[in-house]
mmCIF file of C-alpha atoms and ligand atoms in Angstrom:
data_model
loop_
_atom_site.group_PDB
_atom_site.id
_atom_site.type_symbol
_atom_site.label_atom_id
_atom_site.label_comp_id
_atom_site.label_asym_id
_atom_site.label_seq_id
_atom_site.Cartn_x
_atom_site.Cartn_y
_atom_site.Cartn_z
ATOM 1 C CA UNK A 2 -11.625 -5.988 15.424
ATOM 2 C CA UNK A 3 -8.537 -6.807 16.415
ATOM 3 C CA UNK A 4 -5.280 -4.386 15.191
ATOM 4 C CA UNK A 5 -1.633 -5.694 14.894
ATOM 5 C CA UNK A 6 1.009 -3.132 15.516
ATOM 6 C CA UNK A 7 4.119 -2.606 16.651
ATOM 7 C CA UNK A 8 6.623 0.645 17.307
ATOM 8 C CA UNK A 9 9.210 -0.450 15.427
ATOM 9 C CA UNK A 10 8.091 0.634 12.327
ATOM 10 C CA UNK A 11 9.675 3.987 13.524
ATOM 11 C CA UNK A 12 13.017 2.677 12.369
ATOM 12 C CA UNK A 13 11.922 3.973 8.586
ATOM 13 C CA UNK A 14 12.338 7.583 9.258
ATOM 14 C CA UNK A 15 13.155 9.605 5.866
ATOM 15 C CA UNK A 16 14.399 12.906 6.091
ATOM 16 C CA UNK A 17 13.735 14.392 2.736
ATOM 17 C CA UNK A 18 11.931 14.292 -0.491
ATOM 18 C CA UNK A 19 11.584 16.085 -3.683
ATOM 19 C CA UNK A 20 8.449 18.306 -4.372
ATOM 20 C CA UNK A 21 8.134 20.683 -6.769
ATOM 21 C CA UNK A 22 11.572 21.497 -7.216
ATOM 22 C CA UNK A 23 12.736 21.282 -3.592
ATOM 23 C CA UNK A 24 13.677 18.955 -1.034
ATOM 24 C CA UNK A 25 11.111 18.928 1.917
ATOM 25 C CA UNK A 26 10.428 17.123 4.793
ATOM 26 C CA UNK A 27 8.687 13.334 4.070
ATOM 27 C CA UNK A 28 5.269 13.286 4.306
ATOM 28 C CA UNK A 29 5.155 9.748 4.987
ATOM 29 C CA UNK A 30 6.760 9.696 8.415
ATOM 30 C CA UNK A 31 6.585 7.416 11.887
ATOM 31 C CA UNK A 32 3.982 10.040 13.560
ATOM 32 C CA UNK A 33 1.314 8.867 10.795
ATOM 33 C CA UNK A 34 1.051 5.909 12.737
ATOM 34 C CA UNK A 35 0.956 6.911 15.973
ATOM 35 C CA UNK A 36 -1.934 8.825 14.959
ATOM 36 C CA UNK A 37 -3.934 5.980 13.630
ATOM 37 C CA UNK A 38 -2.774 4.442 17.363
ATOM 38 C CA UNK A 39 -4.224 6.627 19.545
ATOM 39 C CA UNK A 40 -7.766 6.883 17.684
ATOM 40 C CA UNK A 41 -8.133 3.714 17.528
ATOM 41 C CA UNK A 42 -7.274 2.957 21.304
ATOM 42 C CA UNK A 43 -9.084 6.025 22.085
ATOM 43 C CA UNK A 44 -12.536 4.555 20.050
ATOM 44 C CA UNK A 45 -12.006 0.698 21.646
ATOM 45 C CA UNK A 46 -11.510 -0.405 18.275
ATOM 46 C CA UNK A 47 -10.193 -3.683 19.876
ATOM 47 C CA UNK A 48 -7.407 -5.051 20.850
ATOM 48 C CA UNK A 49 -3.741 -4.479 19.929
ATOM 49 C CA UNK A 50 -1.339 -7.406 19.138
ATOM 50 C CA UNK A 51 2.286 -7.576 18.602
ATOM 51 C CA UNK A 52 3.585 -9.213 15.221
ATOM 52 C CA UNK A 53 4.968 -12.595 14.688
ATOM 53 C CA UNK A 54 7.816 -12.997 12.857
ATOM 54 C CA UNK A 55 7.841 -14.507 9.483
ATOM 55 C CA UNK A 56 10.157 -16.044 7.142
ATOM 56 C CA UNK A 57 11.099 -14.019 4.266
ATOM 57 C CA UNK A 58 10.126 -16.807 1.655
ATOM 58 C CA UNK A 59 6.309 -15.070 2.051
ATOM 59 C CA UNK A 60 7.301 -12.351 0.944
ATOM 60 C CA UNK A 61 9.418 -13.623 -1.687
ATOM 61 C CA UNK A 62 6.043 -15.010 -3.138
ATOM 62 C CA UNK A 63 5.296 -12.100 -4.548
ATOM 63 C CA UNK A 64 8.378 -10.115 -4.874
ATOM 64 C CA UNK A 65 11.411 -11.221 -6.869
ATOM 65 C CA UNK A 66 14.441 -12.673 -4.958
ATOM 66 C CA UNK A 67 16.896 -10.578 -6.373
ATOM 67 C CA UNK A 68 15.309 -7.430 -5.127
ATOM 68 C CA UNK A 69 14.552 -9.009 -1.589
ATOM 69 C CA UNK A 70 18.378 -9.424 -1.500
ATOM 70 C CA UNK A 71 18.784 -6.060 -2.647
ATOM 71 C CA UNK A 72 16.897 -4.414 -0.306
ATOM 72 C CA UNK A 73 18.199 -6.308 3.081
ATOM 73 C CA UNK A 74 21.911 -5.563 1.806
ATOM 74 C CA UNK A 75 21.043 -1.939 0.460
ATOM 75 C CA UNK A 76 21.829 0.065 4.000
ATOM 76 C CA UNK A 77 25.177 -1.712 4.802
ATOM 77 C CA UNK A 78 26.382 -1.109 0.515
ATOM 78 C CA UNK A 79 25.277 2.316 0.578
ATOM 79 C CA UNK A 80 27.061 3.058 4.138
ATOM 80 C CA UNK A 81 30.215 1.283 3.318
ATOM 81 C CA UNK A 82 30.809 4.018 0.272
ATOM 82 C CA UNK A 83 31.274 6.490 3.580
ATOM 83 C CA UNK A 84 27.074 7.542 2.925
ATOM 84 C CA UNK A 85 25.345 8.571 6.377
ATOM 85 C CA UNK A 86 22.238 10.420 4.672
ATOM 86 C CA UNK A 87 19.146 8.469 2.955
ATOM 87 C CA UNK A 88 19.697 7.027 -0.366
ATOM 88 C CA UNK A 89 17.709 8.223 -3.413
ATOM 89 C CA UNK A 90 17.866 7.328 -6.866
ATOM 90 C CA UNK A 91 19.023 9.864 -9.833
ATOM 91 C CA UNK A 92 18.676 7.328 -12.974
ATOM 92 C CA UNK A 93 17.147 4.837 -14.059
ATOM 93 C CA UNK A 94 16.776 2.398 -17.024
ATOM 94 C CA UNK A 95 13.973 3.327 -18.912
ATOM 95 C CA UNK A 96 12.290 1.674 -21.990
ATOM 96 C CA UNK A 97 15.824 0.947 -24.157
ATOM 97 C CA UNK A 98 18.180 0.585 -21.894
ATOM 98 C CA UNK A 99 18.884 -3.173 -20.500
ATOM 99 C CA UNK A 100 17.874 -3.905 -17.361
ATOM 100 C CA UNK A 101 19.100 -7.761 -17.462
ATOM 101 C CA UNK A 102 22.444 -6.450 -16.403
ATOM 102 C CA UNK A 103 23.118 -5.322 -12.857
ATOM 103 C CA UNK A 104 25.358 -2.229 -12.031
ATOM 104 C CA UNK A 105 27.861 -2.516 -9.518
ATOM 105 C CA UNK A 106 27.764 1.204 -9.038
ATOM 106 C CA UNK A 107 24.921 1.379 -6.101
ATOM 107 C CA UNK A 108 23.178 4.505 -7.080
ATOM 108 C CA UNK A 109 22.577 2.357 -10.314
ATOM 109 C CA UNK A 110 21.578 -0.584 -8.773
ATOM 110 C CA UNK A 111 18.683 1.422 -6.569
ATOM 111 C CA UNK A 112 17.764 2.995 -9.981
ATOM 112 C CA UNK A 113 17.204 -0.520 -11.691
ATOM 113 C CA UNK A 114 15.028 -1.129 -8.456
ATOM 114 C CA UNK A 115 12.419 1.726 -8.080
ATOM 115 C CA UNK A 116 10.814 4.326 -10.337
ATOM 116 C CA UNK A 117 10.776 7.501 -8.229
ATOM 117 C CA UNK A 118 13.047 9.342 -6.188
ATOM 118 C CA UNK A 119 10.795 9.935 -3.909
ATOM 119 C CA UNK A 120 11.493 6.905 -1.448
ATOM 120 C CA UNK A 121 14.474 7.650 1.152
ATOM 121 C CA UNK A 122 16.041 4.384 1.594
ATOM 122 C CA UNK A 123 17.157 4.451 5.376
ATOM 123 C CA UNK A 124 19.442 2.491 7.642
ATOM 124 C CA UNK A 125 16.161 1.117 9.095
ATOM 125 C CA UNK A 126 13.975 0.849 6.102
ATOM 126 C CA UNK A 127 14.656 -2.937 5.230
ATOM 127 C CA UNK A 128 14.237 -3.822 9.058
ATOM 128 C CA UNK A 129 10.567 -1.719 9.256
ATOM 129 C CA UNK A 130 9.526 -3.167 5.523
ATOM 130 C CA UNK A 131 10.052 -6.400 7.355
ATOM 131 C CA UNK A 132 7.806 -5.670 10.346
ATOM 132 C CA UNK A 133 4.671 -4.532 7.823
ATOM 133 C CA UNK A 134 5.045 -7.327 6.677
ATOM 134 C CA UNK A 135 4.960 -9.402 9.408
ATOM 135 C CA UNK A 136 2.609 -6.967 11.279
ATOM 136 C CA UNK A 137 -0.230 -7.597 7.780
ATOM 137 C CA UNK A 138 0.714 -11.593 8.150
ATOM 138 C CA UNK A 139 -0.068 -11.498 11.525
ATOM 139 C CA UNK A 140 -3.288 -10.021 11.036
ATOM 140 C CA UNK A 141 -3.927 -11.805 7.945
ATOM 141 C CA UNK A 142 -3.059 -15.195 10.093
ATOM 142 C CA UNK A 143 -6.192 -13.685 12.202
ATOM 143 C CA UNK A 144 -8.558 -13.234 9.246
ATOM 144 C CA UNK A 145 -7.374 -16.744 7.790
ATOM 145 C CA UNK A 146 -7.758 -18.173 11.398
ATOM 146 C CA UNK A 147 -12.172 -17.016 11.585
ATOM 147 C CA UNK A 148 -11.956 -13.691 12.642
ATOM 148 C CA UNK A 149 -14.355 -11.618 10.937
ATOM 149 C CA UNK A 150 -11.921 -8.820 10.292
ATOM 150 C CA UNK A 151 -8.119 -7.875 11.270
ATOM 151 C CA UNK A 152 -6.700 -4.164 11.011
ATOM 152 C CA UNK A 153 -3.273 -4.415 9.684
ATOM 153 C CA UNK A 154 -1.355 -0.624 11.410
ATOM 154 C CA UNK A 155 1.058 -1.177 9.219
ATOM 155 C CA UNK A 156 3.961 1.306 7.829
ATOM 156 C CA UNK A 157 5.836 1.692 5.274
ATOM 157 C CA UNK A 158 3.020 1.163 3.413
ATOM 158 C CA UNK A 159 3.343 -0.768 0.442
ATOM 159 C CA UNK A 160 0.635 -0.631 -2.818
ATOM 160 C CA UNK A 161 3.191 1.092 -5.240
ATOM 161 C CA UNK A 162 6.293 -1.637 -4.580
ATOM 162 C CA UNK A 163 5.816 -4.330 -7.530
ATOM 163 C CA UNK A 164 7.660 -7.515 -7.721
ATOM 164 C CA UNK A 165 10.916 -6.079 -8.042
ATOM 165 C CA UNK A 166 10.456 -1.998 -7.552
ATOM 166 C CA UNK A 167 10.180 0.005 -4.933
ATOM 167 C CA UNK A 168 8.901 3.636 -5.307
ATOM 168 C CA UNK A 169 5.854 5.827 -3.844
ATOM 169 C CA UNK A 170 7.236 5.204 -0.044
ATOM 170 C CA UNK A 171 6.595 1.805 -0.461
ATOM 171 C CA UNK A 172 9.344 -1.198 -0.080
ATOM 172 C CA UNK A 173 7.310 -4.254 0.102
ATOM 173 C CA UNK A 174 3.922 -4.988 -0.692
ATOM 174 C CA UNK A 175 1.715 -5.836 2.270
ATOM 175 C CA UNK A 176 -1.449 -6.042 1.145
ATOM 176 C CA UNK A 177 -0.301 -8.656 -2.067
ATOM 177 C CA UNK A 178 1.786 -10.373 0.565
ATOM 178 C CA UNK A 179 -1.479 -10.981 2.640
ATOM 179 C CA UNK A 180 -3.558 -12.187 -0.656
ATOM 180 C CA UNK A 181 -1.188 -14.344 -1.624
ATOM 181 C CA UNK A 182 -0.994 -16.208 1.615
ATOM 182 C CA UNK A 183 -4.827 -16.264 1.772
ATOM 183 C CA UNK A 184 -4.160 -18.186 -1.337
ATOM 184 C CA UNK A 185 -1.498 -20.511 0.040
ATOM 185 C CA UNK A 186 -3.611 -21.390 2.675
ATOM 186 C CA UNK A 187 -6.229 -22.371 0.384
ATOM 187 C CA UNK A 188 -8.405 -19.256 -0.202
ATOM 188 C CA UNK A 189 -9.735 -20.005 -3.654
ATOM 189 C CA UNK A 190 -9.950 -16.723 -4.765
ATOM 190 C CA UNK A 191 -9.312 -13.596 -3.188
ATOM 191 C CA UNK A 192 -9.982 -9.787 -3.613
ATOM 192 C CA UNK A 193 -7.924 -6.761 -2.977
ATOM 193 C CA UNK A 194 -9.472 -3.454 -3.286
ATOM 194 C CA UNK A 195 -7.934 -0.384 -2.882
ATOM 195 C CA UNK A 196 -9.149 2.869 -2.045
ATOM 196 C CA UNK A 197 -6.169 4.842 -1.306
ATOM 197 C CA UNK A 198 -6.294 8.431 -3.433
ATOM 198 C CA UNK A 199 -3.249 6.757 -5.451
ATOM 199 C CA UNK A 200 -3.981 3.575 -7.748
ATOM 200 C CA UNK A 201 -1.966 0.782 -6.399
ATOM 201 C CA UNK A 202 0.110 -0.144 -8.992
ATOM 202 C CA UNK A 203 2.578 -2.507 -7.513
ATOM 203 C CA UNK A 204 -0.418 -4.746 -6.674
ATOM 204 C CA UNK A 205 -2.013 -4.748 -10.102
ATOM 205 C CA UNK A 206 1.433 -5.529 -11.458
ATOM 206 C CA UNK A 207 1.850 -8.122 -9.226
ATOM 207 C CA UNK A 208 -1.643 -10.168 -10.036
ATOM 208 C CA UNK A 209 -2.487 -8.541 -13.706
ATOM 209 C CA UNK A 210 -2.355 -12.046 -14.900
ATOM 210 C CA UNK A 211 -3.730 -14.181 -12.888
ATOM 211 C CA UNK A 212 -7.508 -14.492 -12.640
ATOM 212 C CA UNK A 213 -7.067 -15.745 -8.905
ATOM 213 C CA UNK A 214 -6.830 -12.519 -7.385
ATOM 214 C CA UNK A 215 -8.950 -9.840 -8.193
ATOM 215 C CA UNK A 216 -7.500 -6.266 -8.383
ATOM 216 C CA UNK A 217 -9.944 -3.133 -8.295
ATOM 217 C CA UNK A 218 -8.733 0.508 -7.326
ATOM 218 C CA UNK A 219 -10.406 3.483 -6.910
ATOM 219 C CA UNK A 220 -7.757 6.440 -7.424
ATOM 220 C CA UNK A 221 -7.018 9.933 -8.536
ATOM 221 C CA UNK A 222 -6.850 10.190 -12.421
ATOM 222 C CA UNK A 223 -3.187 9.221 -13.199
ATOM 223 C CA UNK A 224 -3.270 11.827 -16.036
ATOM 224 C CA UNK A 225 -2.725 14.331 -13.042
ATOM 225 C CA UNK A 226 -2.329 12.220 -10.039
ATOM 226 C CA UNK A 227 0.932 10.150 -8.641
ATOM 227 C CA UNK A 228 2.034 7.473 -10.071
ATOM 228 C CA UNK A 229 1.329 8.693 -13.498
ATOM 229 C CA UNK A 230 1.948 5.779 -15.580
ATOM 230 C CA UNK A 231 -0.234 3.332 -14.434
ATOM 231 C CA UNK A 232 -3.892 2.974 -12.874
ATOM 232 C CA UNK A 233 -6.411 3.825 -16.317
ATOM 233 C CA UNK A 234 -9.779 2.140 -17.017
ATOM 234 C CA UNK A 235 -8.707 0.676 -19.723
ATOM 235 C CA UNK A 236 -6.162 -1.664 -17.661
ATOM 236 C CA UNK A 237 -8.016 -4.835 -17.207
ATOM 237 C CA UNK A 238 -5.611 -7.458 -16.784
ATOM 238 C CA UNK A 239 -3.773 -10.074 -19.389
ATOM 239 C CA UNK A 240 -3.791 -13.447 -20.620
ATOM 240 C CA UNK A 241 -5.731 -15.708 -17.925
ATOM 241 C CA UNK A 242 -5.930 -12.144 -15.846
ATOM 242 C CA UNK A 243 -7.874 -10.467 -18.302
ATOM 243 C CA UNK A 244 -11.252 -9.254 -16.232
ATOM 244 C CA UNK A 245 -9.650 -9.846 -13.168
ATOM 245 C CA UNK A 246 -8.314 -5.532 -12.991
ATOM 246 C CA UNK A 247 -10.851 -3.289 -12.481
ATOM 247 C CA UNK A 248 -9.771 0.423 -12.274
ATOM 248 C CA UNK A 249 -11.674 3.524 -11.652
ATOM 249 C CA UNK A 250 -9.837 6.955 -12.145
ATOM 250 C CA UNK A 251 -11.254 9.878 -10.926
ATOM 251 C CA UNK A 252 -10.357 13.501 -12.058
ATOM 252 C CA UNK A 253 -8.925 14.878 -8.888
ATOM 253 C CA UNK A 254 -11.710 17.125 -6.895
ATOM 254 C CA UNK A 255 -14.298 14.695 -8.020
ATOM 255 C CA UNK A 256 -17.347 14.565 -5.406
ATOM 256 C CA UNK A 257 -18.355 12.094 -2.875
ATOM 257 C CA UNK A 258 -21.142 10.810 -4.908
ATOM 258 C CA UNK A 259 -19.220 9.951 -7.932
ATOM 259 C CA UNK A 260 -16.543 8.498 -5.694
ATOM 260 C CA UNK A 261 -18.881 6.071 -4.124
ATOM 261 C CA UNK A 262 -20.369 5.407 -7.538
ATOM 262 C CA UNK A 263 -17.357 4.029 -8.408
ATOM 263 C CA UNK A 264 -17.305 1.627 -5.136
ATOM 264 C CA UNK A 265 -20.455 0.623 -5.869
ATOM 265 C CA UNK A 266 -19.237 -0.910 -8.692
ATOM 266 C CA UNK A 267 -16.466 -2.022 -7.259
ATOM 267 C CA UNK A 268 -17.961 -3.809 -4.619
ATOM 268 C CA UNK A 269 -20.539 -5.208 -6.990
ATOM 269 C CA UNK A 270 -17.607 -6.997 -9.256
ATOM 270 C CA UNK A 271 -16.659 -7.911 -5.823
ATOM 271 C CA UNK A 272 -19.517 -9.819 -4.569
ATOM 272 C CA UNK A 273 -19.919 -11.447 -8.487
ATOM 273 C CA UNK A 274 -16.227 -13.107 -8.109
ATOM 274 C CA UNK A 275 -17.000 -14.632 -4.537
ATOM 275 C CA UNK A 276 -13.512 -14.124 -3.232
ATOM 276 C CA UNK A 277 -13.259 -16.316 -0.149
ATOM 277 C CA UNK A 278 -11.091 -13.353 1.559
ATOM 278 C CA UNK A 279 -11.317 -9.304 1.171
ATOM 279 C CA UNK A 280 -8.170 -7.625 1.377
ATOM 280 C CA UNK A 281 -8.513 -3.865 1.541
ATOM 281 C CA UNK A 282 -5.800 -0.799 1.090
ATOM 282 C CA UNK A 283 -6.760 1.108 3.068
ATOM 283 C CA UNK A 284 -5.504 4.404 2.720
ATOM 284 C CA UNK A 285 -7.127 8.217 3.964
ATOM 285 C CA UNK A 286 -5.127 10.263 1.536
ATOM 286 C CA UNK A 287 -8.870 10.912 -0.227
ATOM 287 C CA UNK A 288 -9.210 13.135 3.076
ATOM 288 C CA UNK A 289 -10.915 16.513 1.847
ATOM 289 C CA UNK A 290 -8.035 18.280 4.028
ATOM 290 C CA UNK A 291 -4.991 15.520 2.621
ATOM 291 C CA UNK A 292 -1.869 17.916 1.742
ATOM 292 C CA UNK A 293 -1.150 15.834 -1.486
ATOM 293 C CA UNK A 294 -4.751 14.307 -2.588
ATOM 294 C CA UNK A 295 -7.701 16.209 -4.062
ATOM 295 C CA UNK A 296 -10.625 13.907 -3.297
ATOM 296 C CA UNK A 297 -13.364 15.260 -0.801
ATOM 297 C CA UNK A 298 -14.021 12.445 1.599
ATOM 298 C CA UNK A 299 -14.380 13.191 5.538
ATOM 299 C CA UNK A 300 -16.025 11.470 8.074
ATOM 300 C CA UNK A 301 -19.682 11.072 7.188
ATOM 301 C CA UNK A 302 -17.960 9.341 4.136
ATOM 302 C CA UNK A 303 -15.536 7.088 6.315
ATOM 303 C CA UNK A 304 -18.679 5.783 8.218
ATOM 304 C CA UNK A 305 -20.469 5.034 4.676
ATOM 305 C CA UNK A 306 -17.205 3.606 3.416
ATOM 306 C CA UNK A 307 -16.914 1.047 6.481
ATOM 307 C CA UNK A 308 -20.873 0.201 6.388
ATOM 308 C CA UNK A 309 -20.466 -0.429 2.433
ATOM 309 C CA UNK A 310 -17.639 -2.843 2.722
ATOM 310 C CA UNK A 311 -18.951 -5.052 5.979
ATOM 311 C CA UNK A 312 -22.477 -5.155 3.857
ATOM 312 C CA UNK A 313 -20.133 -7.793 1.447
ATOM 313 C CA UNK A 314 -19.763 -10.314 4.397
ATOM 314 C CA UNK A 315 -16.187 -11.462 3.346
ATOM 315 C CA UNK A 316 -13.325 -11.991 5.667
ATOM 316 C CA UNK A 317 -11.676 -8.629 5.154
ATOM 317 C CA UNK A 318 -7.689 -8.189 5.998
ATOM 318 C CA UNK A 319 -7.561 -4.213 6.334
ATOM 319 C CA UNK A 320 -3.906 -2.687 5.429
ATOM 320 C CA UNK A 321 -2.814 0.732 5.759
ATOM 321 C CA UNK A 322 -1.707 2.494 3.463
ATOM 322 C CA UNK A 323 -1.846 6.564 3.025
ATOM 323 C CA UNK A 324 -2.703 9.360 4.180
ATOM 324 C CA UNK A 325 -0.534 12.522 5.221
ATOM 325 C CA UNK A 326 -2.685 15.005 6.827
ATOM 326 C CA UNK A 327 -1.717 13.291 10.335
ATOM 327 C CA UNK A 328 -3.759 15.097 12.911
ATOM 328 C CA UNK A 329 -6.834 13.672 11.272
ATOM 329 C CA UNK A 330 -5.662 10.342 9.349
ATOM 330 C CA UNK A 331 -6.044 8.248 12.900
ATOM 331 C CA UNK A 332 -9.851 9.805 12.719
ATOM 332 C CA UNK A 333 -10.595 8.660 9.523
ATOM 333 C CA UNK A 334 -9.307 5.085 9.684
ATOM 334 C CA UNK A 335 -10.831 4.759 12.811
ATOM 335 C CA UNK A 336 -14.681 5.812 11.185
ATOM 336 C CA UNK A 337 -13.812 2.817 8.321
ATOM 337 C CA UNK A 338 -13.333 0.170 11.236
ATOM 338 C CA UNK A 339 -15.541 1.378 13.839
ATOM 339 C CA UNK A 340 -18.299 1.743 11.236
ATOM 340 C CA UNK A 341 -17.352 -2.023 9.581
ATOM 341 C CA UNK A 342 -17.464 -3.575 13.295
ATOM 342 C CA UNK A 343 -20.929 -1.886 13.492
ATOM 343 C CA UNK A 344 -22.408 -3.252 10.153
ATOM 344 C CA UNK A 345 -20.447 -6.832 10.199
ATOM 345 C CA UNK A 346 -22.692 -9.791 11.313
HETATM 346 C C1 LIG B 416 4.975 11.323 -4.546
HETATM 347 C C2 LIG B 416 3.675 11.028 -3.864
HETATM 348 C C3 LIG B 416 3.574 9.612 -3.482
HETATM 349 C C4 LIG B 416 2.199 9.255 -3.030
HETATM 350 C C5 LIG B 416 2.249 8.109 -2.097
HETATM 351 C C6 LIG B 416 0.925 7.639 -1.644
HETATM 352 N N1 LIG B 416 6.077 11.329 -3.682
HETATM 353 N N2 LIG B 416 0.522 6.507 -2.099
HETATM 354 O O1 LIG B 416 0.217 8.185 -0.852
HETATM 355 O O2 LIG B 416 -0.612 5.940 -1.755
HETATM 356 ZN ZN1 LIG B 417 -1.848 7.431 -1.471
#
């Protein structure tokens, strides 16, 4: 299948982020993708492409204007207070305090627009949210064009940024970006399923009402597992979106079999909807040897997991999004797509 790519996304660079207690070194760094590079060159996996650019009104589809103007301005009003190192948030407004009013005070203003201080925003972090975005169009335009499939090597990734939030690493949401043009273009209905270790909750927040686009998510239990708030069985979706969220939380260290139980399912709900296009989050962060996941997959699994999904015959759009143990993540996205070329008709 054909991958979309380009370097630039190395101008998102954090330097730190808080674990346990401490500030460390960002797992979700530019050498992440030039893993996933090199195994797929080094497997044939097909072709690279460079992005096209897009206008910024796609991506204001799906995220709110106000924070799309936040976040291209955010670099030049956090340097012009004399700043040099990455911004990260201290407060935020939670439950009773108004968020209807926006702080001058900048700090403030990046509180009001993510949930986690875990997310270094960067001089370049607006400019590489920009290219994933335009890198997953392009490969969406692919998908939406008659290709059979399109590999999106995309980064920042971007299932935990919701309409207006970033947080998790992730600025703007690729993989909602791509459904929702799939939609524009006239896809009927579409599905996203993700099967990062972390439940995407910036994409069920962006479609939990709509019945359009169908969200499913196969994560680490957010009782334990990031981001905490969000991503339990009992989320289904609301008002016309209600049976269009299907979530499957697993305790962390749960086996393979009861992991692909729950795709099973997944991709059963799947094939009942008849989405016209498959869009798929593709993260390796369920890795057995993943430094911040506790899932057990590896690459017998990968192979299964690529087999299962080209066995639905859908257009599929796949997006990157993590995975942290970087010697091996190239390896394991490249079993998913070499495995889904293999099975797809
Ligand atoms: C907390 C861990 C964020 C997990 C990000 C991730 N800083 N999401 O992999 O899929
Ligand atoms: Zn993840």
């Amino acid at each position: 299948m054909k991958i979309v790519y380009s370097d630039r996304h190395r101008l998102h660079a954090g330097q730190r982020e808080f674990y346990r207690g401490e500030l460390v070194p960002c797992f979700e760094k530019p050498e992440r993708a030039d893993f996933v590079l090199e195994a797929v060159k080094a497997r044939n996996i097909g072709p690279i492409l460079e992005p096209k650019e897009f206008s910024v009104s796609y991506i204001e589809r799906v995220h709110a204007a106000r924070y799309v103007r936040f976040l291209e301005k955010a670099w030049e009003m956090w340097s012009a207070l004399g700043n040099t190192k990455d911004a990260l948030p201290s407060v935020w407004p939670i439950r009773t305090f108004r968020d209807d009013v926006e702080p001058d005070y900048f700090i403030a203003k990046l509180g009001m627009y993510s949930y986690d201080n875990g997310t270094p925003l960067t001089s370049g972090s607006w400019s590489a949210a920009k290219l994933g975005a335009d890198v997953t169009l392009t490969a969406q335009q692919l998908v939406a064009g008659g290709e059979r499939a399109a590999f999106a090597l995309a980064r920042p990734p971007g299932h935990h940024a919701g309409p207006d939030f970033l947080g998790g690493y992730c600025f703007i949401n690729n993989a909602a970006v791509a459904a929702q043009t799939f939609r524009d273009q006239g896809a009927q209905r579409v599905a996203v399923l993700d099967v990062d270790y972390h439940h995407g909750n910036g994409t069920q927040t962006i479609f939990y009402e709509r019945a359009d686009v169908m969200f499913l998510s196969i994560h680490g239990d957010p009782k334990t597992e990031y981001p905490f708030y969000l991503g339990h069985a009992d989320e289904k979706g609301r008002g016309a979106g209600e049976g269009y969220n299907w979530n499957y939380p697993l305790p962390a260290g749960s086996s393979n079999a009861a992991w692909f139980d729950a795709l099973t399912d997944a991709t059963r709900r799947i094939s009942a909807f008849k989405p016209d296009a498959l869009v798929i989050s593709l993260g390796v962060d369920t890795f057995a040897e993943d430094p911040i996941s506790k899932f057990q997959l590896r690459e017998p699994e990968y192979l299964r997991l690529g087999a299962h999904l080209a066995a639905l015959e859908l257009p599929t759009l796949f997006v990157l999004e993590g995975g942290y143990a970087v010697a091996e993540i190239g390896h394991n996205v490249a079993h998913v797509l070499r495995s889904f070329d293999e099975g797809a008709s």
